[in-house]
Amino acid sequence: MSAREQVFSAIRRGLGVTGDEAPRRKIVADRLADHPTGVVPSRGKLEGDERIGLFLRMIERAAGTAMRLAGPDELPGAVLDYLKRAGLPPALRRGEDAYLAGVPWNRTPDLVITIGPSDGHDLVAISHAVAGIAETGTLMLTSGSENPTTLNFLPDHHLVVVEADTVVGDLEAAFARLREREGAEHGMPRSVDLITGPSRSADIEQTLILGAHGPRRLHVIVIGDPRKLRASPAARKRRAKAAAAAAETSPPVAR
Amino acid sequence: MSRPPSSPTFKENAAAALADPALQGALHFVETNFPARRRAAVEALPEFDALRDSARAIKDHTLAHLDLYLEAFEQKVIENGGHVHFAPTAADANRIVVEICRAKNARLVTKGKSMVGEEIGLNAHLEAAGIRPVETDLGEYIVQIRDELPSHIIMPAVHLNKAQVADDFRRVHTDLPRDRDLSEPTALLAEARATLREKYFEADVGITGANFLVAETGTAVIVTNEGNGDLTATLPKVHVVITSIEKLVPTLEDLSQLLRVLARSATAQEMSVYTTLFTGPRRSDDPDGPEEFHVVLLDNGRSAMLAGAFHDMLRCIRCGACLNHCPVYHAVGGHAYGWVYPGPMGAVLTPALIGVDQAGHLPNASSFCGRCEEVCPVKIPLPRLMRTWRERAFSRHISPKTERAGLGLWAFFAKRPKLYRLAFGLGMRLLARLGRTRGRFSWLPLASGWTAHRDLAAPQGATFQAQWRKARRNA
């Protein structure tokens, strides 16, 4: 008997099943297809500005720093300002992300930008998050040439851009965005990083120190006009109706 | 197993721990620090208890369908370009990992924190095969250079103070100036960071554990604060996940439920700094990440627990809350338990994994205060399970002869209520008279196990049963 068969038969012996029972197979297939939602804390159930406010507060509670900008045009100036204040040289690494590529970096000609994964020699990197999660102040980043994973862990300072309309209330909503984004043909990326604050350790005398093996500082920049986010009750109702209609007509999300 | 358990000498281990002032100082931190912080984190989330019920239900559901979720997980890992290896025993798991490393001619491997890795004694097996393992979690790194087991499942070096760590760093990091200042934890962390940074790039293989496995997507999830696990998984050419079969959950939604209770229970954080979902190796157009992704699934006695009395223990998500709230752990620390898993979860799990003949003392190391069950994020009835082990040890004649004789004598009376009342009534009155002057005994025949360590208070005259009847009559 192969090791695999040995493990499976031991489990089935323990459970008193054969593995062929149709009702059990259906229960599992349904659970995987429907992925029902469990208990979602009410904390994140906020809209617009209030949701972003919670997101920023939770980032700061996790020892990160955060700021808001009205549009991507303001980003180069804000980044240069951050570097100056931290006493860092005007250099930055990023991936091939389209949003970051579209930022008018030429407004700050002093800023040296390199593109691609990090080899460990960069002090500062900037990434573009797939989503922000207000509930816990968490960023969701995915691997790929757009935003290489090494940028999340090797530089001392990690700047992360979050578009305001991608800030969601809770973890479940972020996973829903991930499913939408990845689609059936792609599946999951190699890594999905959920990041809440800068790296830390309390392994020596339970003294909390920032900057263990990853970034010493995490700076989150939420970009988007806050006025556009404050949805009116009428708009909210319209959106809900449209979503309900879409749910009725479209096939279940394939994975 | 590379390190023989010292669980059989728990009593001697505990006595040594109690007499160790450095250890007692370190343990004081656990007792005064964690329970209050966890309570604050839990109180900040009104849905916490509902989430515990949800987490328990998810784990129970997954265990009841474990074979099918494993099949689904395996299929998804393969679809995403990864490899799945099944390891019925610790020896199988070690052999599989060594083979993966050998196929790559690996000389150096970096490791993220893994209790399954400790359980199978992976480092010793790698070393025996000529492969150098380097632990990268700060606490694990410290216990590795001291050649110790972790003393806590999430804070491996919690038994040490900063001066002890500084001594170890001076002993091991011999290329650094001898007179450097290592008086503060920040200096120690900076030194470990710089030392380990090079290793991530040099390593041929990176080995991590997994906190959860997601069947829906074929994903291994690690939850860390330092970032070492992600560097270990991302920089070497091969990523090996060493984990066990009970870590499965069905979907990303189920994962969300468990993540909400894990960080709060473990470190009183809303969310740990890095929760990472690894699915397969790097994709063809990815600029970083490993070229190979292996998941090694260990059984090592877990499937045998599915049927029996200790089924509930398979829900454990290794948060460490039961250790942090245990008066016995606070007193003796983790090493006294003598193997990989200490505290209440270890007292239940260790006898199941290495045998009650080896670890029979552990379920006795409890005051049955019940705090472990109160704080358990998946509501494992730890005191009941410890009691079940005690019953097993008794029925298998493993417990000491004098203890068995005493219990046998008590059982003789307990089965004869009239005789019991008469004998104990007389006994209590006799002891009350003898202890009248001092109010306590410093020595009694047959009770030296008690009186060797503290006085026994003298009874007041009437038995509990007599007082109970009297109170009922008066009510």
CSV table of C-alpha atoms in Angstrom, one decimal, chain B residues 100-475:
chain,number,residue,atom,x,y,z
B,100,ILE,CA,13.5,16.7,-1.7
B,101,CYS,CA,16.6,18.5,-0.4
B,102,ARG,CA,19.0,15.9,-1.8
B,103,ALA,CA,17.4,16.1,-5.3
B,104,LYS,CA,18.5,19.8,-5.3
B,105,ASN,CA,21.9,19.1,-3.8
B,106,ALA,CA,20.9,21.4,-1.0
B,107,ARG,CA,23.5,22.2,1.6
B,108,LEU,CA,21.7,25.0,3.5
B,109,VAL,CA,18.0,25.2,4.2
B,110,THR,CA,16.2,28.1,6.0
B,111,LYS,CA,13.2,27.2,8.2
B,112,GLY,CA,10.2,29.1,9.3
B,113,LYS,CA,8.7,28.1,12.7
B,114,SER,CA,7.0,24.7,12.6
B,115,MET,CA,5.8,22.7,15.5
B,116,VAL,CA,5.3,19.7,13.2
B,117,GLY,CA,9.0,20.1,12.3
B,118,GLU,CA,9.8,19.9,16.0
B,119,GLU,CA,7.5,16.9,16.5
B,120,ILE,CA,9.3,14.9,13.9
B,121,GLY,CA,12.8,16.1,14.9
B,122,LEU,CA,13.4,17.4,11.4
B,123,ASN,CA,16.6,19.4,12.1
B,124,ALA,CA,18.5,16.4,13.5
B,125,HIS,CA,17.5,14.4,10.4
B,126,LEU,CA,18.6,17.1,8.0
B,127,GLU,CA,21.9,17.4,9.9
B,128,ALA,CA,22.4,13.7,9.7
B,129,ALA,CA,22.0,13.9,5.9
B,130,GLY,CA,24.7,16.6,5.7
B,131,ILE,CA,22.2,19.5,5.3
B,132,ARG,CA,22.4,22.5,7.5
B,133,PRO,CA,19.1,23.8,8.8
B,134,VAL,CA,18.9,27.4,10.0
B,135,GLU,CA,15.8,28.5,12.0
B,136,THR,CA,14.8,32.0,11.1
B,137,ASP,CA,12.1,32.9,13.6
B,138,LEU,CA,13.9,34.8,16.3
B,139,GLY,CA,12.7,32.6,19.1
B,140,GLU,CA,13.4,29.4,17.2
B,141,TYR,CA,16.8,30.6,16.2
B,142,ILE,CA,17.7,31.2,19.9
B,143,VAL,CA,16.5,27.7,20.9
B,144,GLN,CA,18.4,26.2,18.0
B,145,ILE,CA,21.7,27.7,18.9
B,146,ARG,CA,21.1,26.5,22.5
B,147,ASP,CA,20.2,23.0,21.3
B,148,GLU,CA,16.9,23.1,23.1
B,149,LEU,CA,13.3,22.4,22.4
B,150,PRO,CA,10.9,25.5,22.2
B,151,SER,CA,9.3,26.0,25.6
B,152,HIS,CA,6.1,27.5,24.2
B,153,ILE,CA,4.3,26.7,21.0
B,154,ILE,CA,4.2,30.4,19.8
B,155,MET,CA,7.0,32.0,21.9
B,156,PRO,CA,9.8,29.4,21.7
B,157,ALA,CA,12.3,31.3,23.8
B,158,VAL,CA,9.9,32.6,26.5
B,159,HIS,CA,11.9,30.8,29.2
B,160,LEU,CA,15.0,33.0,28.6
B,161,ASN,CA,16.0,36.5,29.6
B,162,LYS,CA,17.9,38.9,27.4
B,163,ALA,CA,21.2,38.4,29.2
B,164,GLN,CA,21.1,34.6,28.5
B,165,VAL,CA,20.4,35.4,24.8
B,166,ALA,CA,23.2,37.9,24.7
B,167,ASP,CA,25.6,35.2,26.1
B,168,ASP,CA,24.5,32.8,23.4
B,169,PHE,CA,24.9,35.3,20.6
B,170,ARG,CA,28.5,36.1,21.8
B,171,ARG,CA,29.2,32.4,21.9
B,172,VAL,CA,27.9,31.7,18.3
B,173,HIS,CA,28.5,34.9,16.4
B,174,THR,CA,32.2,34.8,16.7
B,175,ASP,CA,33.0,37.0,13.7
B,176,LEU,CA,31.5,40.1,15.5
B,177,PRO,CA,33.5,42.3,17.9
B,178,ARG,CA,33.5,40.8,21.4
B,179,ASP,CA,32.9,44.1,23.2
B,180,ARG,CA,29.7,45.0,21.2
B,181,ASP,CA,26.7,46.2,23.2
B,182,LEU,CA,24.0,43.5,23.5
B,183,SER,CA,22.3,44.7,26.6
B,184,GLU,CA,19.0,45.5,25.0
B,185,PRO,CA,16.5,43.3,23.0
B,186,THR,CA,16.7,45.8,20.1
B,187,ALA,CA,20.5,45.1,19.7
B,188,LEU,CA,19.9,41.3,19.8
B,189,LEU,CA,17.2,41.5,17.2
B,190,ALA,CA,19.3,43.7,14.9
B,191,GLU,CA,22.2,41.2,15.2
B,192,ALA,CA,19.8,38.2,14.4
B,193,ARG,CA,18.3,40.1,11.5
B,194,ALA,CA,21.6,40.9,9.9
B,195,THR,CA,22.9,37.3,10.4
B,196,LEU,CA,19.8,35.7,9.0
B,197,ARG,CA,19.4,38.1,6.1
B,198,GLU,CA,22.3,36.5,4.3
B,199,LYS,CA,21.0,33.0,5.0
B,200,TYR,CA,17.7,33.6,3.1
B,201,PHE,CA,19.7,34.3,-0.1
B,202,GLU,CA,22.2,31.4,0.4
B,203,ALA,CA,19.6,28.8,1.2
B,204,ASP,CA,18.7,26.1,-1.5
B,205,VAL,CA,15.4,25.1,0.1
B,206,GLY,CA,13.0,27.0,2.4
B,207,ILE,CA,10.9,25.0,4.8
B,208,THR,CA,7.9,26.4,6.6
B,209,GLY,CA,5.0,25.0,8.5
B,210,ALA,CA,1.3,25.9,7.9
B,211,ASN,CA,-1.3,27.2,10.3
B,212,PHE,CA,-4.1,26.2,7.9
B,213,LEU,CA,-4.6,24.4,4.6
B,214,VAL,CA,-7.5,25.5,2.3
B,215,ALA,CA,-9.1,22.6,0.4
B,216,GLU,CA,-11.0,24.9,-2.0
B,217,THR,CA,-7.8,26.5,-3.4
B,218,GLY,CA,-4.9,24.1,-2.5
B,219,THR,CA,-3.4,26.8,-0.4
B,220,ALA,CA,-1.0,26.6,2.6
B,221,VAL,CA,-1.5,29.5,5.0
B,222,ILE,CA,1.2,30.8,7.4
B,223,VAL,CA,0.6,33.4,10.1
B,224,THR,CA,3.6,35.2,11.5
B,225,ASN,CA,4.8,38.6,12.8
B,226,GLU,CA,8.4,38.8,11.9
B,227,GLY,CA,8.3,38.2,8.1
B,228,ASN,CA,10.9,35.4,8.3
B,229,GLY,CA,8.4,32.8,7.1
B,230,ASP,CA,7.7,34.8,3.9
B,231,LEU,CA,11.4,35.3,3.1
B,232,THR,CA,12.0,31.6,3.7
B,233,ALA,CA,9.1,30.7,1.4
B,234,THR,CA,10.0,33.3,-1.3
B,235,LEU,CA,13.8,33.5,-1.8
B,236,PRO,CA,15.0,29.8,-2.1
B,237,LYS,CA,14.3,27.8,-5.3
B,238,VAL,CA,12.2,25.2,-3.4
B,239,HIS,CA,9.5,25.8,-0.8
B,240,VAL,CA,8.6,22.8,1.3
B,241,VAL,CA,5.6,23.0,3.6
B,242,ILE,CA,5.8,20.5,6.5
B,243,THR,CA,2.3,20.2,8.1
B,244,SER,CA,-0.3,17.7,9.3
B,245,ILE,CA,-3.6,16.5,8.1
B,246,GLU,CA,-5.8,18.2,10.7
B,247,LYS,CA,-4.8,21.7,9.5
B,248,LEU,CA,-7.4,21.6,6.7
B,249,VAL,CA,-10.3,24.0,6.4
B,250,PRO,CA,-12.8,23.9,3.4
B,251,THR,CA,-12.8,27.4,2.0
B,252,LEU,CA,-11.4,31.0,2.2
B,253,GLU,CA,-14.6,32.0,4.1
B,254,ASP,CA,-13.8,29.3,6.7
B,255,LEU,CA,-10.3,30.5,6.9
B,256,SER,CA,-11.6,34.0,7.7
B,257,GLN,CA,-13.4,32.7,10.7
B,258,LEU,CA,-10.4,30.9,12.1
B,259,LEU,CA,-8.0,33.8,11.5
B,260,ARG,CA,-10.3,36.0,13.6
B,261,VAL,CA,-9.9,33.8,16.6
B,262,LEU,CA,-6.3,32.8,16.1
B,263,ALA,CA,-4.4,36.1,16.4
B,264,ARG,CA,-6.6,37.4,19.3
B,265,SER,CA,-6.1,34.1,21.2
B,266,ALA,CA,-2.4,33.8,20.5
B,267,THR,CA,-0.9,37.3,20.8
B,268,ALA,CA,-3.9,39.5,21.5
B,269,GLN,CA,-3.5,41.1,18.0
B,270,GLU,CA,-6.5,42.0,15.8
B,271,MET,CA,-4.6,40.3,13.0
B,272,SER,CA,-1.0,39.0,12.9
B,273,VAL,CA,1.3,41.1,10.8
B,274,TYR,CA,1.7,38.6,8.0
B,275,THR,CA,-1.0,36.1,7.0
B,276,THR,CA,0.2,34.6,3.7
B,277,LEU,CA,-1.6,32.2,1.4
B,278,PHE,CA,0.8,30.1,-0.7
B,279,THR,CA,-0.7,28.3,-3.7
B,280,GLY,CA,1.8,26.4,-6.0
B,281,PRO,CA,5.2,27.6,-7.1
B,282,ARG,CA,6.0,30.9,-8.9
B,283,ARG,CA,4.0,31.2,-12.2
B,284,SER,CA,5.8,31.4,-15.5
B,285,ASP,CA,5.8,35.3,-15.6
B,286,ASP,CA,6.4,35.8,-11.8
B,287,PRO,CA,9.7,37.6,-11.1
B,288,ASP,CA,10.2,36.0,-7.7
B,289,GLY,CA,9.1,33.0,-5.6
B,290,PRO,CA,10.2,29.4,-5.6
B,291,GLU,CA,10.3,27.1,-8.7
B,292,GLU,CA,9.0,24.1,-6.7
B,293,PHE,CA,6.3,23.9,-4.1
B,294,HIS,CA,5.9,20.7,-2.0
B,295,VAL,CA,3.4,20.0,0.8
B,296,VAL,CA,4.3,17.2,3.2
B,297,LEU,CA,1.2,15.9,5.0
B,298,LEU,CA,2.0,14.2,8.3
B,299,ASP,CA,-0.4,11.8,10.0
B,300,ASN,CA,1.7,10.4,12.9
B,301,GLY,CA,-1.2,9.1,15.0
B,302,ARG,CA,-3.7,11.8,14.1
B,303,SER,CA,-6.0,9.5,12.0
B,304,ALA,CA,-6.1,7.1,15.0
B,305,MET,CA,-7.5,10.0,17.1
B,306,LEU,CA,-10.4,10.6,14.8
B,307,ALA,CA,-12.4,7.6,16.2
B,308,GLY,CA,-11.6,7.8,19.9
B,309,ALA,CA,-12.1,9.9,23.0
B,310,PHE,CA,-9.5,12.5,21.9
B,311,HIS,CA,-11.1,13.5,18.6
B,312,ASP,CA,-11.8,17.0,20.0
B,313,MET,CA,-8.1,17.6,20.3
B,314,LEU,CA,-7.7,17.5,16.5
B,315,ARG,CA,-9.5,20.9,16.4
B,316,CYS,CA,-6.5,22.6,18.1
B,317,ILE,CA,-5.1,25.5,16.1
B,318,ARG,CA,-1.9,25.9,18.2
B,319,CYS,CA,-2.6,29.4,19.5
B,320,GLY,CA,-1.0,28.8,22.9
B,321,ALA,CA,-3.8,30.5,24.9
B,322,CYS,CA,-4.2,27.4,27.1
B,323,LEU,CA,-0.5,27.7,28.0
B,324,ASN,CA,-0.7,31.4,28.7
B,325,HIS,CA,-3.6,30.9,31.1
B,326,CYS,CA,-2.4,27.7,32.9
B,327,PRO,CA,-1.2,28.0,36.5
B,328,VAL,CA,0.9,24.8,36.1
B,329,TYR,CA,2.6,26.2,33.0
B,330,HIS,CA,3.1,29.5,34.8
B,331,ALA,CA,4.9,27.6,37.6
B,332,VAL,CA,7.1,25.1,35.7
B,333,GLY,CA,7.3,26.4,32.1
B,334,GLY,CA,7.3,24.4,28.9
B,335,HIS,CA,10.5,22.2,29.2
B,336,ALA,CA,9.2,20.4,32.3
B,337,TYR,CA,6.6,18.7,30.1
B,338,GLY,CA,9.5,17.0,28.5
B,339,TRP,CA,8.5,17.0,24.8
B,340,VAL,CA,7.4,19.2,22.0
B,341,TYR,CA,3.9,20.3,23.1
B,342,PRO,CA,3.6,21.7,26.7
B,343,GLY,CA,0.8,23.1,28.8
B,344,PRO,CA,-2.8,21.8,28.7
B,345,MET,CA,-2.8,21.1,25.0
B,346,GLY,CA,0.4,19.2,25.4
B,347,ALA,CA,-1.0,17.3,28.4
B,348,VAL,CA,-3.7,15.9,26.1
B,349,LEU,CA,-1.8,15.6,22.8
B,350,THR,CA,1.5,14.2,24.0
B,351,PRO,CA,0.1,10.9,25.5
B,352,ALA,CA,-1.8,10.4,22.2
B,353,LEU,CA,1.4,10.9,20.1
B,354,ILE,CA,4.1,9.2,22.2
B,355,GLY,CA,2.0,7.0,24.5
B,356,VAL,CA,0.4,7.3,27.9
B,357,ASP,CA,3.2,5.1,29.3
B,358,GLN,CA,5.7,7.9,28.4
B,359,ALA,CA,3.5,10.9,29.1
B,360,GLY,CA,1.1,9.7,31.8
B,361,HIS,CA,2.3,12.4,34.3
B,362,LEU,CA,1.3,15.2,32.1
B,363,PRO,CA,-2.5,14.9,32.4
B,364,ASN,CA,-1.9,14.9,36.2
B,365,ALA,CA,-0.2,18.3,36.0
B,366,SER,CA,-3.4,20.2,36.2
B,367,SER,CA,-5.4,21.9,39.0
B,368,PHE,CA,-8.6,21.5,36.9
B,369,CYS,CA,-9.3,25.2,37.2
B,370,GLY,CA,-10.8,25.1,33.7
B,371,ARG,CA,-9.2,28.3,32.4
B,372,CYS,CA,-7.7,26.5,29.4
B,373,GLU,CA,-11.2,25.4,28.2
B,374,GLU,CA,-12.6,28.9,28.9
B,375,VAL,CA,-10.1,30.6,26.6
B,376,CYS,CA,-9.7,27.9,23.9
B,377,PRO,CA,-10.8,29.4,20.6
B,378,VAL,CA,-12.2,26.1,19.3
B,379,LYS,CA,-13.6,25.1,22.7
B,380,ILE,CA,-11.7,21.9,23.3
B,381,PRO,CA,-12.8,20.4,26.6
B,382,LEU,CA,-9.2,20.1,27.8
B,383,PRO,CA,-9.9,19.3,31.5
B,384,ARG,CA,-12.3,16.5,30.5
B,385,LEU,CA,-9.7,15.0,28.1
B,386,MET,CA,-7.0,15.2,30.8
B,387,ARG,CA,-9.4,13.3,33.1
B,388,THR,CA,-9.9,10.7,30.4
B,389,TRP,CA,-6.1,10.1,30.2
B,390,ARG,CA,-6.0,9.7,34.0
B,391,GLU,CA,-8.7,7.0,33.7
B,392,ARG,CA,-6.7,5.3,31.0
B,393,ALA,CA,-3.5,5.4,33.0
B,394,PHE,CA,-5.4,3.9,36.0
B,395,SER,CA,-7.1,1.2,34.0
B,396,ARG,CA,-3.8,0.2,32.3
B,397,HIS,CA,-2.1,0.0,35.7
B,398,ILE,CA,0.4,2.6,34.7
B,399,SER,CA,-0.1,4.9,37.7
B,400,PRO,CA,2.1,4.2,40.8
B,401,LYS,CA,1.2,1.3,43.2
B,402,THR,CA,0.5,3.5,46.2
B,403,GLU,CA,-1.8,5.8,44.3
B,404,ARG,CA,-3.7,2.8,42.9
B,405,ALA,CA,-3.9,1.2,46.4
B,406,GLY,CA,-5.2,4.5,47.8
B,407,LEU,CA,-7.8,4.9,45.1
B,408,GLY,CA,-8.8,1.3,45.5
B,409,LEU,CA,-9.4,1.8,49.2
B,410,TRP,CA,-11.4,4.9,48.6
B,411,ALA,CA,-13.5,3.1,46.0
B,412,PHE,CA,-14.2,0.3,48.5
B,413,PHE,CA,-15.9,2.8,50.8
B,414,ALA,CA,-17.4,4.9,48.1
B,415,LYS,CA,-19.4,2.0,46.8
B,416,ARG,CA,-20.8,1.4,50.4
B,417,PRO,CA,-22.3,4.8,51.4
B,418,LYS,CA,-23.3,3.8,54.9
B,419,LEU,CA,-19.9,2.5,55.7
B,420,TYR,CA,-18.3,5.5,54.0
B,421,ARG,CA,-20.3,7.9,56.2
B,422,LEU,CA,-19.5,6.0,59.3
B,423,ALA,CA,-15.7,5.6,58.6
B,424,PHE,CA,-15.1,9.1,57.4
B,425,GLY,CA,-17.3,10.6,60.1
B,426,LEU,CA,-15.2,8.9,62.7
B,427,GLY,CA,-11.9,9.7,60.9
B,428,MET,CA,-12.8,13.4,60.7
B,429,ARG,CA,-13.7,13.6,64.4
B,430,LEU,CA,-10.5,11.9,65.3
B,431,LEU,CA,-8.4,14.2,63.2
B,432,ALA,CA,-10.3,17.3,64.5
B,433,ARG,CA,-9.4,16.2,68.1
B,434,LEU,CA,-5.8,15.5,67.3
B,435,GLY,CA,-5.3,18.8,65.5
B,436,ARG,CA,-7.3,20.8,68.0
B,437,THR,CA,-4.3,22.7,69.4
B,438,ARG,CA,-2.3,23.6,66.2
B,439,GLY,CA,-5.2,23.5,63.7
B,440,ARG,CA,-2.9,21.8,61.2
B,441,PHE,CA,-0.7,18.8,60.7
B,442,SER,CA,2.9,18.9,59.4
B,443,TRP,CA,2.9,15.1,59.2
B,444,LEU,CA,0.3,12.3,58.9
B,445,PRO,CA,0.7,8.6,58.2
B,446,LEU,CA,0.0,7.8,54.5
B,447,ALA,CA,-0.2,11.5,53.7
B,448,SER,CA,3.5,12.3,53.3
B,449,GLY,CA,2.9,13.2,49.6
B,450,TRP,CA,0.9,16.1,50.8
B,451,THR,CA,2.7,17.1,54.0
B,452,ALA,CA,6.2,16.9,52.5
B,453,HIS,CA,5.4,20.2,50.8
B,454,ARG,CA,2.8,21.9,53.0
B,455,ASP,CA,0.8,21.5,56.2
B,456,LEU,CA,-2.6,19.8,56.1
B,457,ALA,CA,-5.4,21.9,57.7
B,458,ALA,CA,-7.1,20.0,60.5
B,459,PRO,CA,-10.8,19.2,59.9
B,460,GLN,CA,-13.3,21.1,62.0
B,461,GLY,CA,-15.2,18.0,63.1
B,462,ALA,CA,-18.2,17.4,60.8
B,463,THR,CA,-17.9,15.9,57.3
B,464,PHE,CA,-19.0,17.7,54.2
B,465,GLN,CA,-21.9,15.3,53.8
B,466,ALA,CA,-23.0,15.9,57.4
B,467,GLN,CA,-22.9,19.7,57.0
B,468,TRP,CA,-24.8,19.4,53.7
B,469,ARG,CA,-27.6,17.4,55.3
B,470,LYS,CA,-27.8,19.9,58.1
B,471,ALA,CA,-28.0,22.9,55.8
B,472,ARG,CA,-30.8,21.1,53.8
B,473,ARG,CA,-32.8,20.5,56.9
B,474,ASN,CA,-32.4,24.1,58.0
B,475,ALA,CA,-33.3,25.5,54.6
